[in-house]
Coordinates of C-alpha atoms in Angstrom, one line a residue:
M1 CA 216.9 -41.3 45.6
K2 CA 215.1 -43.3 48.4
K3 CA 213.4 -40.1 49.5
L4 CA 212.1 -39.5 45.9
T5 CA 210.9 -43.1 45.6
F6 CA 209.0 -42.9 48.9
L7 CA 207.5 -39.5 47.9
F8 CA 206.3 -40.9 44.6
S9 CA 204.8 -44.0 46.3
F10 CA 203.0 -41.8 48.8
I11 CA 201.5 -39.6 46.1
I12 CA 200.2 -42.7 44.2
L13 CA 198.6 -44.0 47.5
L14 CA 196.9 -40.7 48.1
S15 CA 195.6 -40.7 44.5
N16 CA 194.2 -44.2 44.9
C17 CA 192.4 -43.3 48.1
S18 CA 190.9 -40.1 46.7
S19 CA 189.6 -41.7 43.5
D20 CA 188.1 -44.7 45.3
S21 CA 185.2 -42.8 46.9
D22 CA 182.8 -45.7 46.2
Q23 CA 184.7 -48.1 48.4
D24 CA 183.9 -48.9 52.0
T25 CA 186.4 -49.1 54.9
D26 CA 187.3 -52.7 53.9
G27 CA 188.3 -51.6 50.4
Q28 CA 185.2 -53.2 48.8
Q29 CA 183.4 -51.5 46.0
T30 CA 180.0 -50.2 47.2
I31 CA 176.9 -50.0 45.0
Q32 CA 174.6 -47.0 45.4
N33 CA 170.8 -47.2 45.5
P34 CA 168.9 -45.7 42.6
T35 CA 167.6 -42.2 43.1
A36 CA 164.1 -40.9 42.2
S37 CA 163.6 -39.3 38.8
K38 CA 162.0 -35.9 38.2
L39 CA 159.1 -36.0 35.8
I40 CA 159.1 -33.8 32.8
F41 CA 156.2 -34.6 30.4
P42 CA 153.2 -34.9 30.4
F43 CA 152.9 -32.0 32.7
E44 CA 151.2 -32.2 36.1
D45 CA 147.4 -31.5 36.2
S46 CA 147.4 -30.5 32.5
L47 CA 145.7 -31.3 29.2
C48 CA 148.1 -33.3 27.0
N49 CA 147.4 -32.3 23.4
V50 CA 150.9 -33.2 22.1
G51 CA 150.9 -36.7 20.6
T52 CA 150.4 -38.7 17.5
N53 CA 146.8 -39.7 16.8
I54 CA 146.5 -43.3 15.8
T55 CA 142.7 -43.5 15.7
S56 CA 139.8 -41.5 16.9
T57 CA 140.1 -43.3 20.3
Q58 CA 143.9 -43.7 20.7
S59 CA 147.1 -41.6 20.5
T60 CA 150.8 -42.1 21.2
V61 CA 152.4 -39.8 23.8
L62 CA 156.1 -39.5 24.6
F63 CA 156.7 -39.7 28.3
E64 CA 159.9 -38.0 29.5
W65 CA 161.7 -37.7 32.8
E66 CA 165.2 -36.7 34.1
A67 CA 167.7 -39.5 34.3
S68 CA 168.4 -40.6 37.9
A69 CA 171.7 -41.6 39.5
H70 CA 172.7 -45.2 39.9
T71 CA 169.9 -46.4 37.7
D72 CA 170.1 -49.0 34.9
R73 CA 166.4 -49.1 33.9
Y74 CA 163.1 -47.5 34.5
E75 CA 159.4 -48.5 34.7
V76 CA 156.6 -46.1 34.0
E77 CA 153.6 -46.9 36.2
L78 CA 150.6 -45.6 34.4
T79 CA 147.0 -45.6 35.7
N80 CA 143.9 -45.1 33.7
M81 CA 141.9 -43.0 36.2
T82 CA 138.6 -43.9 34.5
T83 CA 139.0 -47.7 34.7
G84 CA 141.5 -47.9 37.6
T85 CA 143.7 -50.1 35.5
T86 CA 147.5 -49.8 36.1
T87 CA 150.1 -50.9 33.5
I88 CA 153.9 -51.0 33.7
H89 CA 156.0 -49.8 30.8
P90 CA 159.8 -50.6 31.0
S91 CA 162.5 -48.5 29.5
T92 CA 166.3 -48.4 29.5
E93 CA 166.2 -44.7 28.6
N94 CA 164.6 -41.7 30.3
Q95 CA 161.7 -41.6 27.9
T96 CA 159.3 -44.0 26.3
S97 CA 156.2 -43.8 24.0
I98 CA 152.9 -45.2 25.2
V99 CA 149.6 -45.7 23.5
L100 CA 146.8 -44.0 25.4
S101 CA 143.0 -43.7 25.2
R102 CA 142.0 -40.2 24.1
G103 CA 139.8 -38.0 26.2
T104 CA 140.9 -40.0 29.3
P105 CA 142.5 -39.0 32.6
Y106 CA 145.8 -40.7 33.7
S107 CA 148.2 -40.7 36.5
W108 CA 151.9 -41.7 36.1
S109 CA 155.1 -42.1 38.0
V110 CA 158.6 -43.5 37.3
I111 CA 160.4 -46.3 39.2
S112 CA 164.2 -46.2 39.0
K113 CA 165.8 -49.6 39.2
S114 CA 169.3 -51.1 39.4
N115 CA 170.5 -54.4 37.8
T116 CA 172.4 -55.4 40.9
L117 CA 170.2 -54.2 43.8
I118 CA 166.5 -54.9 44.7
E119 CA 166.1 -51.4 46.2
T120 CA 164.2 -49.0 43.9
A121 CA 163.2 -45.3 44.0
Q122 CA 159.9 -43.9 42.9
S123 CA 159.1 -40.4 41.6
V124 CA 156.1 -38.3 42.6
V125 CA 152.8 -39.0 40.9
W126 CA 151.5 -36.6 38.3
K127 CA 148.0 -36.5 36.7
F128 CA 147.0 -35.4 33.2
Y129 CA 144.2 -35.6 30.7
N130 CA 145.0 -37.1 27.2
S131 CA 143.1 -34.8 24.8
G132 CA 140.3 -36.1 22.6
D133 CA 138.4 -35.0 19.5
A134 CA 135.9 -32.2 19.9
I135 CA 136.0 -32.1 23.7
E136 CA 135.3 -28.6 24.9
S137 CA 135.5 -29.3 28.6
Y138 CA 137.0 -32.1 30.7
A139 CA 135.7 -33.8 33.8
P140 CA 137.7 -33.1 37.0
F141 CA 140.3 -35.5 38.0
P142 CA 139.0 -38.0 40.6
A143 CA 139.4 -36.6 44.1
E144 CA 142.2 -38.0 46.3
A145 CA 141.9 -38.7 50.0
I146 CA 144.3 -36.6 52.2
S147 CA 143.0 -37.4 55.7
P148 CA 142.3 -40.0 56.7
A149 CA 144.5 -41.7 54.2
M150 CA 143.3 -44.8 52.5
A151 CA 143.2 -47.8 54.9
A152 CA 144.4 -45.6 57.8
S153 CA 143.8 -46.3 61.4
V154 CA 142.5 -43.3 63.3
R155 CA 142.6 -42.5 67.0
T156 CA 140.5 -39.6 68.2
T157 CA 139.3 -38.3 71.6
T158 CA 136.0 -37.0 70.2
N159 CA 133.1 -38.4 68.2
E160 CA 133.9 -36.2 65.2
L161 CA 136.4 -36.4 62.4
V162 CA 137.3 -34.0 59.6
L163 CA 137.5 -35.6 56.1
D164 CA 139.9 -33.9 53.9
W165 CA 140.4 -34.4 50.2
S166 CA 141.9 -32.7 47.1
A167 CA 140.8 -32.4 43.5
T168 CA 142.0 -30.6 40.4
D169 CA 140.6 -29.9 37.0
V170 CA 142.4 -28.9 33.8
D171 CA 139.5 -26.4 33.1
D172 CA 139.8 -25.1 36.7
D173 CA 136.0 -24.9 37.0
I174 CA 135.2 -27.2 40.0
I175 CA 132.0 -25.9 41.7
G176 CA 131.4 -28.4 44.5
Y177 CA 131.4 -32.0 45.9
D178 CA 129.0 -34.6 46.9
L179 CA 130.1 -36.7 49.9
Y180 CA 129.1 -40.3 50.5
F181 CA 129.9 -41.7 54.0
D182 CA 128.8 -44.9 55.8
T183 CA 129.8 -48.0 57.7
A184 CA 128.7 -50.0 54.6
A185 CA 131.1 -50.7 51.8
A186 CA 128.7 -48.9 49.4
P187 CA 128.3 -45.6 51.3
E188 CA 125.2 -43.4 51.0
I189 CA 125.3 -39.7 50.2
I190 CA 125.2 -37.5 53.3
A191 CA 126.0 -34.0 51.8
R192 CA 125.6 -32.4 48.4
D193 CA 127.2 -29.4 46.7
I194 CA 129.9 -28.9 49.4
E195 CA 132.0 -25.9 48.4
E196 CA 135.1 -26.7 50.5
S197 CA 137.2 -29.9 50.3
T198 CA 136.7 -30.8 53.9
F199 CA 133.7 -32.0 55.9
T200 CA 133.2 -33.0 59.5
V201 CA 131.5 -36.4 60.2
S202 CA 130.3 -38.2 63.3
I203 CA 132.2 -41.4 64.2
V204 CA 132.3 -44.1 66.9
S205 CA 135.2 -46.2 68.1
N206 CA 136.0 -49.7 66.8
M207 CA 134.3 -49.1 63.4
V208 CA 135.3 -49.2 59.8
Y209 CA 134.0 -46.3 57.7
Y210 CA 133.8 -45.9 53.9
W211 CA 133.6 -42.7 51.9
K212 CA 133.9 -41.3 48.5
I213 CA 133.7 -37.9 46.7
I214 CA 131.9 -36.9 43.5
T215 CA 133.6 -33.8 42.1
K216 CA 131.4 -31.5 39.9
D217 CA 132.3 -28.7 37.5
S218 CA 130.5 -25.8 36.0
R219 CA 129.8 -27.7 32.7
G220 CA 128.0 -30.6 34.4
N221 CA 130.9 -33.0 34.3
T222 CA 131.6 -35.2 37.3
S223 CA 134.2 -37.6 38.5
D224 CA 134.0 -40.4 41.1
S225 CA 136.9 -40.8 43.5
G226 CA 136.2 -44.5 44.2
V227 CA 135.6 -45.7 47.8
F228 CA 138.1 -44.9 50.5
Q229 CA 138.1 -46.6 53.9
F230 CA 139.5 -46.1 57.4
K231 CA 139.2 -47.6 60.8
V232 CA 138.5 -45.7 64.1
L233 CA 140.4 -47.3 67.0

């Protein structure tokens, strides 16, 4: 009888240990950090024409993403790429409806949050165009700096540096770029109709440089990246 009692107690102990995987070595319950969500809709680098039109200038679009682990709530970080304005849209579910301007490019990402931890996780950033009335072609998305990254400090052994950027267009008809580059905060144009998304510039040490890209498509549409900056050490 004693052997049976001991065996039964041992099985219960093993069961408790195996089911308590979220406890640390001191037997305290641990809380896991939120994980990053995977975005679903609106699709990346796409034209979003699925939504409810409110007026000729606004429509409501349902944003969706995969639920992330250890997450109690979400925040959709939405940027109007024309105005540069960023807004935050909270949600306790893995979707939320947002009113958008029509015929406007946006970028968005999702921040996963816990009610008990300050640590958060952020998804990747996607860009899309919210469709508008009678628009036959859309301007390219504003170019993004790849290298040097915004506000980066650069060390080089030569007096040259390759600027590298990326740009996309829902119509897939980008034909070239104009490059503005200077030590002034409002840089002057130095090259027009660049076909590649890289360009080599001359630099000197201990200077701050400013640059921006105008992206052009075959329909005459353009987009302005805004001014990037970097420092040469």
